[in-house]
Coordinates of C-alpha atoms in Angstrom, one line a residue:
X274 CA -2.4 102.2 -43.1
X275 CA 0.5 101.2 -45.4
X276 CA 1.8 104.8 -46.2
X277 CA 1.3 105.6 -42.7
X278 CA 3.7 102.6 -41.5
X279 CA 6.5 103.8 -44.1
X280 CA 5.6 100.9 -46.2
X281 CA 4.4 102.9 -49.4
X282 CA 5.2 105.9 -50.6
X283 CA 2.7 107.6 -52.2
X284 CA 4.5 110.1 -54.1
X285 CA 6.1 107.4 -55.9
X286 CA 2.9 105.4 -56.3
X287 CA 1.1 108.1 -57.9
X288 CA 1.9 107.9 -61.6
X289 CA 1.4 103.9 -61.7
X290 CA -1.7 104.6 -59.7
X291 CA -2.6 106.6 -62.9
X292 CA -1.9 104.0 -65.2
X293 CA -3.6 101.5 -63.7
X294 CA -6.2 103.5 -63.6
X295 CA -6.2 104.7 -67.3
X296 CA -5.5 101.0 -68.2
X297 CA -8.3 99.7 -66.2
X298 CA -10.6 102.3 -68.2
X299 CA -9.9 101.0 -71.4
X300 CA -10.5 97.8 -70.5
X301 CA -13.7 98.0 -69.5
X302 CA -14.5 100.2 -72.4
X303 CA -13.7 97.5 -74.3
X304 CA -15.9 94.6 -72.6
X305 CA -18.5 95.0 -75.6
X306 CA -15.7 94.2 -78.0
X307 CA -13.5 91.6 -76.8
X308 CA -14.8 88.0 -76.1
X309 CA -14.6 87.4 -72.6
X310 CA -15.9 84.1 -71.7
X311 CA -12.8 82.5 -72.8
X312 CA -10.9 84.1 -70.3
X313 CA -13.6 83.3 -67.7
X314 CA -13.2 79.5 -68.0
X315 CA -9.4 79.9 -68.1
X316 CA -9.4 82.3 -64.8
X317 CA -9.8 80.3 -62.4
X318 CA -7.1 77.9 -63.7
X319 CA -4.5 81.0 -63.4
X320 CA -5.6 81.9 -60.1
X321 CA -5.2 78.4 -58.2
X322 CA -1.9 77.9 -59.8
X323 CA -0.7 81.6 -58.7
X324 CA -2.4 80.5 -55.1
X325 CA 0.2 77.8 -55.2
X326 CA 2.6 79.7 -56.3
X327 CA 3.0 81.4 -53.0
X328 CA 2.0 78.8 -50.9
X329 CA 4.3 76.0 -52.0
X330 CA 7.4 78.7 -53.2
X331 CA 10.5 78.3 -50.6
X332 CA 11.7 81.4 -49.2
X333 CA 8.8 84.2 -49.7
X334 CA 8.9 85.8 -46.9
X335 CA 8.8 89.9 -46.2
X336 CA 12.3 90.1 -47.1
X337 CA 13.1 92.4 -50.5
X338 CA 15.0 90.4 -53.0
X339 CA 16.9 92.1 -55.8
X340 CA 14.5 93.5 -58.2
X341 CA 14.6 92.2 -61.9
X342 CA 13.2 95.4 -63.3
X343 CA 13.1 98.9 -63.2
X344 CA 10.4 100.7 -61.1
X345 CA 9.6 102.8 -64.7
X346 CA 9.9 99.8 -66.8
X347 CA 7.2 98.1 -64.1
X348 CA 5.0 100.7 -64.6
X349 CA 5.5 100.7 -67.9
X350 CA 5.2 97.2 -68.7
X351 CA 3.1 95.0 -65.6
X352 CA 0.8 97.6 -64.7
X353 CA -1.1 99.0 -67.8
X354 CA -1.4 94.8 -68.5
X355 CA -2.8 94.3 -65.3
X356 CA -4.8 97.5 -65.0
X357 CA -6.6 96.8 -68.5
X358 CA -7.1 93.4 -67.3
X359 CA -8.8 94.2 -64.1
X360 CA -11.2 96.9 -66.2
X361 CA -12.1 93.7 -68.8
X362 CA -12.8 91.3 -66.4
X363 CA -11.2 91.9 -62.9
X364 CA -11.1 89.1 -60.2
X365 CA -7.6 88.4 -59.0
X366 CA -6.3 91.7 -60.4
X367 CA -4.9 92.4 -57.2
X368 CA -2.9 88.4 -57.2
X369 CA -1.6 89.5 -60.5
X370 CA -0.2 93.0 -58.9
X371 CA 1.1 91.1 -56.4
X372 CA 2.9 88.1 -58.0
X373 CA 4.3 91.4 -60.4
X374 CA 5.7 93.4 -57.1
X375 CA 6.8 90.0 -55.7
X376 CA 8.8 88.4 -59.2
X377 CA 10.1 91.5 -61.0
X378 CA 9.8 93.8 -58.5
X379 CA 12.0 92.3 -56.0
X380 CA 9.6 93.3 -52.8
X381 CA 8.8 91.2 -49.8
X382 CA 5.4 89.4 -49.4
X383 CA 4.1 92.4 -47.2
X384 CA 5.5 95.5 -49.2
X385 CA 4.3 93.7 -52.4
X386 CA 1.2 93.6 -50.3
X387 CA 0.9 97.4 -49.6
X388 CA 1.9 98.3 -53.4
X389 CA -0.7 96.2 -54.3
X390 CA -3.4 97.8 -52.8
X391 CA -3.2 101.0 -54.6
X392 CA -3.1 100.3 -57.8
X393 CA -5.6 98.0 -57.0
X394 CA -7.9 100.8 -56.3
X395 CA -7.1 102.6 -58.8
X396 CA -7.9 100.3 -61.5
X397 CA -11.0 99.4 -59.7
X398 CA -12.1 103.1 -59.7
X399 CA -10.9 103.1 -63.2
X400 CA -13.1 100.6 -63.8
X401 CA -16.2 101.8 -62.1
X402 CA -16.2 105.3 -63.7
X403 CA -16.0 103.6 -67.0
X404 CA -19.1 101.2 -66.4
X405 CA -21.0 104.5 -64.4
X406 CA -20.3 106.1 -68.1
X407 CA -21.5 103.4 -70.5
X408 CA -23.6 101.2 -67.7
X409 CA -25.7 100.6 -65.0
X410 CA -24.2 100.1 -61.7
X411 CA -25.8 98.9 -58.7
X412 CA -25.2 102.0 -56.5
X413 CA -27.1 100.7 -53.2
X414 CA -25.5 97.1 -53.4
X415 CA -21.9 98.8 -54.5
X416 CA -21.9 101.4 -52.0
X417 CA -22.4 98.2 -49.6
X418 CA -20.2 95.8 -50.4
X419 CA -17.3 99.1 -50.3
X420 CA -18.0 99.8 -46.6
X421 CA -17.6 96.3 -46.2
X422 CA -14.4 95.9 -48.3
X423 CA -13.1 99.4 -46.6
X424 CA -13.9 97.6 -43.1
X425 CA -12.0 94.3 -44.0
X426 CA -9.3 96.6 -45.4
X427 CA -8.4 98.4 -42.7
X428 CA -8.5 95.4 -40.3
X429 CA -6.7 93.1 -42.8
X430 CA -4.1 95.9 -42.8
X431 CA -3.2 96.2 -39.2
X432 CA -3.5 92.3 -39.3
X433 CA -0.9 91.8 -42.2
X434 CA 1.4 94.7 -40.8
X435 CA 1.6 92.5 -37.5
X436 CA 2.1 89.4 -38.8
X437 CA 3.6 90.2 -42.5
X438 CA 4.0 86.9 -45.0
X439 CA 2.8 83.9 -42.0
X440 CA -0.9 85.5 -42.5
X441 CA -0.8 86.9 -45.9
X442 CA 0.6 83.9 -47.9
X443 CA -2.5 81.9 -46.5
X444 CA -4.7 84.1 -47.3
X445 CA -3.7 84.9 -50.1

C-alpha cells in the first residue's frame, strides 16, 4: 500500500531489506548462545520510554526533517543492529526502525512509518527461516496470527495514509 502511494521505493529498500534480513538470521542463530533474559526485563523499560518519545516530542509530524546520516551509512550502521535484534528477541523491532528512520534518517512520522514496515518483514522472515531451520515453529498458530497481522496491515495502512502522524503517534 506504501510503494503503491509513492511513499517507498522499493528498489531503494531492497538491499537494507537484505540486511535486515541477514542480520535478523544471525540473531536468532544466536538465541542459544547469548543470555536473553536480561534484555527481557530491560525491554519493556526501552519501549515505554520510546512510546513517550513520540508522544510527548514537539513537532513530529509527517514533515521530513534534514537527515543526520547517510541512507548507506543507515543501512550500514541502524539496520544490521536492529535486524539482529529483532532475530534475538524481537518485540518492538519495528519502534526501533522507526525511531532510526525518524532521528537519523530525517523522515516524517508516516514515511518513517512505510520504511519501517519492510524491513520489518524482512527481519521477521529472517527470523522465521532461521527458527524453521534449528526449531519448531507453530505452523497452524503462525500461519494464523499472519492473516491476521496481513489484515490489520493493510487496513492500518490505508488508515495511516489518511490520517498520517494524528493516528500513528497514538498508536504507536
Amino acid at each position: 500500500s506504501y510503494a503503491r502511494r509513492g511513499l517507498v521505493d522499493l528498489r531503494q529498500q531492497t538491499g537494507p531489506a537484505a540486511i535486515a534480513f541477514a542480520a535478523a538470521v544471525v540473531g536468532a542463530l544466536m538465541v542459544t548462545r547469548i543470555p536473553t533474559q536480561t534484555l527481557r526485563y530491560g525491554l519493556p523499560v526501552v519501549l515505554i520510554g520510546i512510546a513517550l518519545f513520540f508522544a510527548l516530542k514537539p513537532g513530529l509530524d509527517d514533515s521530513d526533517r534534514a537527515r543526520r546520516i547517510t541512507p548507506a551509512l543507515f543501512a550500514a550502521t541502524a539496520v544490521p543492529v536492529v535486524g539482529f535484534y529483532d532475530g534475538l528477541l524481537g518485540p518492538g523491532a519495528g519502534s526501533f526502525y522507526m525511531l532510526g528512520f525518524v532521528m537519523l534518517a530525517g523522515y516524517g512520522v508516516l514515511r518513517a512509518t512505510a520504511h519501517t514496515k519492510l524491513l520489518n518483514f524482512a527481519s521477521n522472515l529472517g527470523g522465521l527461516l532461521a527458527f524453521a531451520l534449528i526449531g519448531k515453529p507453530l505452523w497452524l498458530l503462525g500461519g494464523a496470527m499472519a492473516l491476521a497481522q496481513i489484515a490489520g496491515a493493510m487496513l492500518g495502512a490505508r488508515l495511516a495514509m489518511r490520517i498520517g502522524a494524528r493516528v500513528i503517534k497514538p498508536l504507536l
